[in-house]
Amino acid sequence: MRRCRFVASASLVAAISALGLSLFYGGRPLHPLVPQDLRDAPRSDDRLGRASRALEGAALELGGDFAPAQAPEVGASAQVAAGARSAGRADLSREFPDRPNRNQSDIGSCHDFATVALLEAAIFRKTGSHERLSEADIFLTRTLASEDAYKSFIQRGETSLREGNFLSTDLSYALRRGIATSLDYSEFYRLYDEFRDAETPELKRLNSRLQRFLPYHRNDPGFAEAKREFYADDLADTSLRPKVVDKVHALWPGLEGEREATAKLLSGVVQEQYPAGGPPDWRQADASACAEKAKRLEGILRGYLDAGIPMGIDADIGGMDSWKNADSGIAAHGFLFVGYEASSDGTVLFKTRNSWAGLNPDFKASDLCRVRSLHWVLTPAEQASRR
């Protein structure tokens, strides 16, 4: 069973949905493909403040106003847009260095694969060359080497590693520091899988010892912070994590130089995001609300894809028939839309770039109510084209 614990809380989703489409970022209006009546709706500083507070906990960022009908005029992206688009279809597969058959295995790292795919495509649009980036490097440094993998243990005493993360924060992290190129995911997986198997019983042992101690101190002043420090201190003393991180850097000694090189390649590239809004839970939404949301997102997605911009997708895929390996318990999954086909009967299928060893199911436009947010990156030329 493949997992991707890419989770947003119900309260966050509800907060975003309640704010609807009147959100805007950095003083710029929402995406130009949003219907005019919604773009003209009153916006107030108070609503923006509420938006910022609602999004703060998940480090989500709102999207900008790139005009996708205007394909970039310079660099590789103009050629991509011109060659990828025809009546009723778009195909951006040329932007990627390989076929969509990469495999996250049973690690909750779909957000890393989606991040890498978006940035590989951006490098191609910016430079005209393909660069293979390492998903394992983001997972190693963003999740494993930091405290993120242990948040559930430190905060709640859970004895499994926390692997999921947010696509928006992964993108921000990768753009800021670059991504290595030589750290092979399958080789890293073997190291990580051994570490994970060994670390889980260690976390159980730590938690058992701490639970014997903590009940006697629940009424102490500052108990919550003391408990967190207690977990963190014991974890720092006993965790196998530093050994794994050190071993990776010993086996792949040039990682830091590779990160610096890709950071230069990505210089000037910016990330943007669009909260999908609409019903907070598609399972409980009425058909008309879901249809409205799906139609709105379809227009935005097709606009960007027509301009040669792949789209990162955060969606609930649990129980979808076309995603045959999908576990109905998956909270959300991160992947890309890299094209679409519109048939004469009005059916629209979005083409995906997924991280399940070649399983890239089409995504029906009618299922877009499941989408939580859209993510994309723009090259300097693409940013200039919208001004």
Short mmCIF file of C-alpha atoms in Angstrom, two decimals:
data_model
loop_
_atom_site.label_atom_id
_atom_site.label_comp_id
_atom_site.label_asym_id
_atom_site.label_seq_id
_atom_site.Cartn_x
_atom_site.Cartn_y
_atom_site.Cartn_z
CA MET A 1 0.00 0.00 0.00
CA ARG A 2 1.41 3.37 -0.96
CA ARG A 3 1.00 6.19 1.47
CA CYS A 4 1.15 9.94 1.27
CA ARG A 5 0.31 11.62 4.53
CA PHE A 6 -0.17 15.06 3.05
CA VAL A 7 -2.61 16.36 5.65
CA ALA A 8 -4.40 19.65 6.19
CA SER A 9 -6.61 20.00 9.23
CA ALA A 10 -10.37 20.21 8.86
CA SER A 11 -10.36 23.57 10.65
CA LEU A 12 -7.84 24.97 8.18
CA VAL A 13 -9.82 23.72 5.19
CA ALA A 14 -12.99 25.20 6.65
CA ALA A 15 -11.26 28.53 7.29
CA ILE A 16 -9.99 28.72 3.72
CA SER A 17 -13.37 27.75 2.31
CA ALA A 18 -15.19 30.32 4.44
CA LEU A 19 -12.97 33.04 2.98
CA GLY A 20 -13.80 31.81 -0.51
CA LEU A 21 -12.38 33.58 -3.56
CA SER A 22 -12.05 37.06 -2.11
CA LEU A 23 -8.56 36.22 -0.84
CA PHE A 24 -5.66 38.05 -2.42
CA TYR A 25 -1.94 38.11 -1.81
CA GLY A 26 0.59 40.93 -1.65
CA GLY A 27 -1.94 43.50 -2.84
CA ARG A 28 -2.43 41.68 -6.15
CA PRO A 29 -5.89 40.51 -7.20
CA LEU A 30 -6.71 36.87 -7.65
CA HIS A 31 -6.06 34.91 -10.81
CA PRO A 32 -7.48 36.67 -13.90
CA LEU A 33 -9.46 33.57 -14.85
CA VAL A 34 -11.57 33.86 -11.72
CA PRO A 35 -14.99 35.13 -12.86
CA GLN A 36 -15.15 38.92 -13.04
CA ASP A 37 -17.99 39.23 -10.53
CA LEU A 38 -15.91 37.42 -7.92
CA ARG A 39 -12.79 39.44 -8.68
CA ASP A 40 -14.81 42.62 -8.24
CA ALA A 41 -16.20 41.53 -4.87
CA PRO A 42 -15.29 43.88 -2.00
CA ARG A 43 -12.02 43.08 -0.28
CA SER A 44 -11.12 44.47 3.11
CA ASP A 45 -7.99 44.57 5.23
CA ASP A 46 -9.89 42.65 7.88
CA ARG A 47 -10.63 39.80 5.49
CA LEU A 48 -6.99 39.71 4.45
CA GLY A 49 -6.00 39.60 8.11
CA ARG A 50 -8.35 36.69 8.72
CA ALA A 51 -6.91 34.97 5.67
CA SER A 52 -3.37 35.38 6.95
CA ARG A 53 -4.29 34.07 10.38
CA ALA A 54 -6.18 31.10 8.92
CA LEU A 55 -3.24 30.13 6.73
CA GLU A 56 -0.45 30.86 9.19
CA GLY A 57 -0.31 27.45 10.85
CA ALA A 58 0.20 25.54 7.60
CA ALA A 59 2.54 28.06 5.93
CA LEU A 60 0.27 28.15 2.88
CA GLU A 61 0.68 30.95 0.36
CA LEU A 62 -1.93 32.51 -1.87
CA GLY A 63 -1.63 32.66 -5.64
CA GLY A 64 -0.93 35.59 -7.90
CA ASP A 65 -2.35 36.92 -11.13
CA PHE A 66 -0.35 35.43 -14.00
CA ALA A 67 -2.27 35.76 -17.26
CA PRO A 68 -1.97 32.26 -18.71
CA ALA A 69 -3.33 33.20 -22.11
CA GLN A 70 -0.02 34.99 -22.72
CA ALA A 71 2.63 32.34 -23.30
CA PRO A 72 6.13 33.49 -22.25
CA GLU A 73 7.95 35.15 -25.12
CA VAL A 74 11.53 34.23 -24.23
CA GLY A 75 13.44 31.08 -23.29
CA ALA A 76 12.30 27.50 -23.61
CA SER A 77 8.83 28.10 -22.23
CA ALA A 78 7.66 29.93 -25.36
CA GLN A 79 8.63 26.91 -27.44
CA VAL A 80 6.99 24.54 -24.96
CA ALA A 81 3.73 26.47 -24.93
CA ALA A 82 3.65 26.72 -28.72
CA GLY A 83 4.38 23.03 -29.21
CA ALA A 84 2.28 21.62 -26.40
CA ARG A 85 -1.05 23.25 -27.15
CA SER A 86 -3.65 22.44 -29.75
CA ALA A 87 -7.41 22.66 -29.91
CA GLY A 88 -8.83 21.04 -26.80
CA ARG A 89 -5.60 19.59 -25.46
CA ALA A 90 -2.23 20.38 -23.89
CA ASP A 91 0.78 18.13 -23.28
CA LEU A 92 3.71 19.39 -21.19
CA SER A 93 5.60 16.09 -20.99
CA ARG A 94 8.54 17.63 -22.88
CA GLU A 95 9.35 19.79 -19.87
CA PHE A 96 10.46 16.81 -17.76
CA PRO A 97 13.73 14.86 -17.98
CA ASP A 98 12.10 11.41 -17.96
CA ARG A 99 8.87 9.48 -18.18
CA PRO A 100 6.50 9.72 -15.19
CA ASN A 101 7.49 6.44 -13.54
CA ARG A 102 9.27 7.51 -10.35
CA ASN A 103 8.28 5.68 -7.19
CA GLN A 104 7.90 7.08 -3.68
CA SER A 105 7.40 3.52 -2.38
CA ASP A 106 5.84 3.39 1.11
CA ILE A 107 7.30 6.69 2.30
CA GLY A 108 4.88 9.60 2.69
CA SER A 109 6.89 11.77 0.29
CA CYS A 110 4.49 12.66 -2.52
CA HIS A 111 5.02 16.35 -1.69
CA ASP A 112 8.75 15.94 -2.41
CA PHE A 113 8.08 14.32 -5.79
CA ALA A 114 5.59 17.02 -6.76
CA THR A 115 8.03 19.75 -5.69
CA VAL A 116 10.88 18.26 -7.71
CA ALA A 117 8.69 17.86 -10.80
CA LEU A 118 7.54 21.48 -10.68
CA LEU A 119 11.12 22.73 -10.33
CA GLU A 120 12.55 20.43 -13.01
CA ALA A 121 9.97 21.82 -15.43
CA ALA A 122 10.79 25.39 -14.36
CA ILE A 123 14.50 24.83 -15.04
CA PHE A 124 13.64 23.58 -18.52
CA ARG A 125 11.40 26.55 -19.24
CA LYS A 126 14.08 28.93 -17.97
CA THR A 127 17.19 27.38 -19.53
CA GLY A 128 16.03 24.95 -22.21
CA SER A 129 17.89 22.07 -20.54
CA HIS A 130 16.71 19.14 -18.45
CA GLU A 131 18.04 18.68 -14.92
CA ARG A 132 17.30 15.62 -12.77
CA LEU A 133 16.76 16.67 -9.14
CA SER A 134 16.65 14.49 -6.03
CA GLU A 135 13.41 13.94 -4.14
CA ALA A 136 15.42 12.12 -1.48
CA ASP A 137 17.43 15.27 -0.77
CA ILE A 138 14.33 17.27 0.16
CA PHE A 139 13.01 14.47 2.35
CA LEU A 140 16.42 14.05 4.00
CA THR A 141 16.96 17.71 4.88
CA ARG A 142 13.42 19.09 5.12
CA THR A 143 11.83 16.22 7.06
CA LEU A 144 14.35 13.75 8.45
CA ALA A 145 17.28 15.97 9.46
CA SER A 146 14.93 18.52 11.01
CA GLU A 147 12.52 17.92 13.87
CA ASP A 148 9.58 17.50 11.49
CA ALA A 149 9.76 13.70 11.40
CA TYR A 150 9.36 13.61 15.18
CA LYS A 151 6.64 16.20 15.68
CA SER A 152 3.94 13.62 16.36
CA PHE A 153 6.18 11.94 18.93
CA ILE A 154 7.21 15.15 20.69
CA GLN A 155 3.75 16.72 20.70
CA ARG A 156 1.53 13.69 21.27
CA GLY A 157 3.76 10.74 22.12
CA GLU A 158 2.95 8.89 18.89
CA THR A 159 5.56 6.25 18.14
CA SER A 160 5.68 6.47 14.35
CA LEU A 161 7.69 8.91 12.25
CA ARG A 162 5.78 11.77 10.66
CA GLU A 163 6.57 11.73 6.94
CA GLY A 164 3.94 13.95 5.32
CA ASN A 165 4.41 17.64 4.69
CA PHE A 166 3.05 20.56 2.67
CA LEU A 167 3.83 21.15 -1.00
CA SER A 168 3.93 24.92 -0.44
CA THR A 169 6.55 24.73 2.31
CA ASP A 170 8.61 22.18 0.37
CA LEU A 171 8.67 24.52 -2.62
CA SER A 172 9.70 27.48 -0.48
CA TYR A 173 12.44 25.42 1.15
CA ALA A 174 13.80 24.06 -2.15
CA LEU A 175 13.83 27.45 -3.86
CA ARG A 176 15.69 28.95 -0.92
CA ARG A 177 18.44 26.35 -0.59
CA GLY A 178 18.53 24.35 -3.83
CA ILE A 179 18.25 20.59 -4.35
CA ALA A 180 20.99 18.00 -4.76
CA THR A 181 21.09 15.94 -7.94
CA SER A 182 23.11 12.78 -7.17
CA LEU A 183 21.26 11.39 -4.14
CA ASP A 184 19.37 8.45 -5.64
CA TYR A 185 15.94 7.84 -4.11
CA SER A 186 16.04 4.03 -4.29
CA GLU A 187 19.45 3.89 -2.59
CA PHE A 188 18.34 6.41 0.03
CA TYR A 189 15.18 4.38 0.58
CA ARG A 190 17.16 1.32 1.63
CA LEU A 191 19.02 3.35 4.26
CA TYR A 192 15.86 5.08 5.46
CA ASP A 193 13.81 1.89 5.62
CA GLU A 194 16.40 0.24 7.87
CA PHE A 195 16.50 3.36 10.03
CA ARG A 196 12.70 3.54 10.25
CA ASP A 197 12.45 -0.10 11.31
CA ALA A 198 15.04 0.45 14.03
CA GLU A 199 13.72 3.81 15.20
CA THR A 200 10.10 2.77 15.77
CA PRO A 201 10.79 0.38 18.68
CA GLU A 202 13.16 2.97 20.13
CA LEU A 203 10.35 5.53 20.13
CA LYS A 204 8.05 3.01 21.79
CA ARG A 205 10.66 2.37 24.49
CA LEU A 206 11.13 6.10 25.10
CA ASN A 207 7.41 6.72 25.24
CA SER A 208 6.85 3.89 27.70
CA ARG A 209 9.48 5.32 30.05
CA LEU A 210 8.15 8.85 29.72
CA GLN A 211 4.57 7.76 30.39
CA ARG A 212 5.67 6.28 33.71
CA PHE A 213 7.16 9.63 34.71
CA LEU A 214 4.73 12.19 33.32
CA PRO A 215 1.52 11.35 35.29
CA TYR A 216 3.17 12.51 38.49
CA HIS A 217 3.84 15.99 37.11
CA ARG A 218 0.65 16.91 35.24
CA ASN A 219 -0.22 19.65 37.75
CA ASP A 220 3.23 21.21 37.72
CA PRO A 221 3.45 24.80 36.41
CA GLY A 222 4.52 24.79 32.77
CA PHE A 223 3.77 21.09 32.42
CA ALA A 224 3.05 21.23 28.67
CA GLU A 225 6.36 22.87 27.81
CA ALA A 226 8.25 20.66 30.25
CA LYS A 227 6.70 17.59 28.64
CA ARG A 228 7.75 18.72 25.18
CA GLU A 229 11.31 19.41 26.35
CA PHE A 230 11.40 16.05 28.09
CA TYR A 231 10.50 14.26 24.86
CA ALA A 232 12.87 16.36 22.78
CA ASP A 233 15.82 15.91 25.15
CA ASP A 234 15.43 12.14 25.30
CA LEU A 235 15.02 12.01 21.55
CA ALA A 236 18.22 14.00 21.00
CA ASP A 237 20.13 11.57 23.23
CA THR A 238 18.88 8.34 21.70
CA SER A 239 17.66 8.96 18.14
CA LEU A 240 19.39 7.16 15.28
CA ARG A 241 18.64 10.11 12.98
CA PRO A 242 22.10 11.79 13.09
CA LYS A 243 23.75 8.52 12.11
CA VAL A 244 21.58 8.22 9.02
CA VAL A 245 22.10 11.85 8.00
CA ASP A 246 25.87 11.56 8.50
CA LYS A 247 25.98 8.31 6.52
CA VAL A 248 24.15 9.87 3.58
CA HIS A 249 26.58 12.79 3.45
CA ALA A 250 29.52 10.39 3.71
CA LEU A 251 28.26 8.28 0.80
CA TRP A 252 27.32 11.33 -1.30
CA PRO A 253 29.96 13.95 -0.35
CA GLY A 254 29.10 16.53 -3.02
CA LEU A 255 25.50 17.26 -2.00
CA GLU A 256 26.05 20.78 -0.71
CA GLY A 257 27.75 21.88 -3.91
CA GLU A 258 24.90 20.43 -5.95
CA ARG A 259 22.38 22.36 -3.85
CA GLU A 260 24.21 25.60 -4.50
CA ALA A 261 24.30 24.90 -8.23
CA THR A 262 20.56 24.22 -8.52
CA ALA A 263 19.77 27.24 -6.35
CA LYS A 264 21.51 29.34 -9.02
CA LEU A 265 19.55 27.61 -11.78
CA LEU A 266 16.33 28.42 -9.91
CA SER A 267 17.31 32.01 -9.16
CA GLY A 268 14.36 34.31 -9.80
CA VAL A 269 11.80 31.48 -9.90
CA VAL A 270 8.84 32.15 -7.59
CA GLN A 271 6.12 29.92 -6.21
CA GLU A 272 2.44 30.71 -6.07
CA GLN A 273 -0.65 28.99 -4.72
CA TYR A 274 -4.39 29.15 -5.16
CA PRO A 275 -6.65 27.83 -2.35
CA ALA A 276 -9.39 25.91 -4.11
CA GLY A 277 -12.16 27.13 -1.81
CA GLY A 278 -15.62 25.67 -2.17
CA PRO A 279 -17.09 22.96 0.08
CA PRO A 280 -14.69 22.08 2.93
CA ASP A 281 -15.61 18.40 2.56
CA TRP A 282 -16.56 17.21 -0.92
CA ARG A 283 -18.26 14.13 0.55
CA GLN A 284 -20.86 16.29 2.26
CA ALA A 285 -21.22 18.92 -0.46
CA ASP A 286 -24.28 19.16 -2.63
CA ALA A 287 -23.91 18.49 -6.34
CA SER A 288 -24.35 22.11 -7.44
CA ALA A 289 -21.62 23.41 -5.10
CA CYS A 290 -19.20 20.76 -6.32
CA ALA A 291 -20.06 21.44 -9.96
CA GLU A 292 -19.43 25.18 -9.48
CA LYS A 293 -16.06 24.55 -7.88
CA ALA A 294 -15.06 22.03 -10.55
CA LYS A 295 -15.96 24.42 -13.38
CA ARG A 296 -14.01 27.27 -11.79
CA LEU A 297 -10.90 25.15 -11.25
CA GLU A 298 -11.12 23.65 -14.73
CA GLY A 299 -10.85 27.10 -16.30
CA ILE A 300 -7.88 28.09 -14.16
CA LEU A 301 -6.05 24.82 -14.75
CA ARG A 302 -6.55 24.81 -18.50
CA GLY A 303 -5.37 28.41 -18.68
CA TYR A 304 -2.09 27.63 -16.99
CA LEU A 305 -1.54 24.37 -18.85
CA ASP A 306 -2.18 26.16 -22.16
CA ALA A 307 0.60 28.57 -21.17
CA GLY A 308 3.02 25.71 -20.56
CA ILE A 309 2.84 25.84 -16.75
CA PRO A 310 2.43 22.44 -14.99
CA MET A 311 0.21 22.54 -11.93
CA GLY A 312 0.85 20.96 -8.53
CA ILE A 313 -2.30 19.45 -7.05
CA ASP A 314 -3.25 18.72 -3.46
CA ALA A 315 -6.36 16.54 -3.63
CA ASP A 316 -8.29 13.90 -1.73
CA ILE A 317 -8.06 10.79 -3.90
CA GLY A 318 -9.42 8.27 -1.39
CA GLY A 319 -11.69 5.72 -3.02
CA MET A 320 -11.37 7.02 -6.60
CA ASP A 321 -11.91 4.13 -8.99
CA SER A 322 -9.28 5.33 -11.46
CA TRP A 323 -6.60 5.48 -8.74
CA LYS A 324 -6.60 1.73 -8.30
CA ASN A 325 -3.86 1.67 -5.68
CA ALA A 326 -5.36 4.53 -3.68
CA ASP A 327 -6.19 3.77 -0.07
CA SER A 328 -9.53 5.27 0.92
CA GLY A 329 -7.86 6.37 4.17
CA ILE A 330 -5.42 8.74 2.43
CA ALA A 331 -6.18 12.25 3.65
CA ALA A 332 -4.65 13.93 0.61
CA HIS A 333 -2.12 13.31 -2.12
CA GLY A 334 0.25 15.61 -4.00
CA PHE A 335 0.92 15.19 -7.74
CA LEU A 336 0.95 17.21 -10.97
CA PHE A 337 -1.38 17.99 -13.83
CA VAL A 338 0.81 18.07 -16.96
CA GLY A 339 -1.81 18.30 -19.67
CA TYR A 340 -5.44 17.70 -20.55
CA GLU A 341 -7.71 16.44 -23.30
CA ALA A 342 -11.20 17.75 -24.00
CA SER A 343 -13.48 15.48 -26.02
CA SER A 344 -16.29 16.55 -28.32
CA ASP A 345 -18.90 15.57 -25.72
CA GLY A 346 -17.45 18.06 -23.22
CA THR A 347 -15.57 15.54 -21.07
CA VAL A 348 -12.22 16.89 -19.87
CA LEU A 349 -9.46 14.59 -18.58
CA PHE A 350 -6.37 16.03 -16.91
CA LYS A 351 -3.13 14.12 -17.46
CA THR A 352 -1.13 13.46 -14.30
CA ARG A 353 2.50 13.04 -13.31
CA ASN A 354 2.39 10.88 -10.20
CA SER A 355 4.92 9.12 -7.96
CA TRP A 356 3.56 5.56 -8.00
CA ALA A 357 5.96 3.74 -10.35
CA GLY A 358 4.16 4.61 -13.57
CA LEU A 359 0.58 4.72 -12.33
CA ASN A 360 -0.57 8.12 -13.62
CA PRO A 361 -4.38 8.00 -13.71
CA ASP A 362 -6.34 10.58 -15.64
CA PHE A 363 -8.25 12.98 -13.41
CA LYS A 364 -11.76 13.92 -14.54
CA ALA A 365 -12.67 17.59 -14.48
CA SER A 366 -15.90 16.54 -12.78
CA ASP A 367 -13.80 15.31 -9.82
CA LEU A 368 -12.11 18.67 -9.21
CA CYS A 369 -14.29 19.21 -6.13
CA ARG A 370 -11.74 16.95 -4.40
CA VAL A 371 -8.92 19.46 -4.99
CA ARG A 372 -7.78 21.45 -1.95
CA SER A 373 -5.20 23.75 -3.52
CA LEU A 374 -3.22 24.45 -6.69
CA HIS A 375 0.53 25.14 -6.75
CA TRP A 376 2.83 26.38 -9.49
CA VAL A 377 6.12 28.19 -10.08
CA LEU A 378 6.96 30.96 -12.52
CA THR A 379 10.25 31.75 -14.21
CA PRO A 380 11.42 35.39 -14.41
CA ALA A 381 10.21 35.58 -18.03
CA GLU A 382 6.78 34.29 -17.06
CA GLN A 383 6.56 36.83 -14.25
CA ALA A 384 7.47 39.62 -16.67
CA SER A 385 4.83 38.52 -19.18
CA ARG A 386 1.99 39.23 -16.77
CA ARG A 387 2.99 42.78 -15.90
#
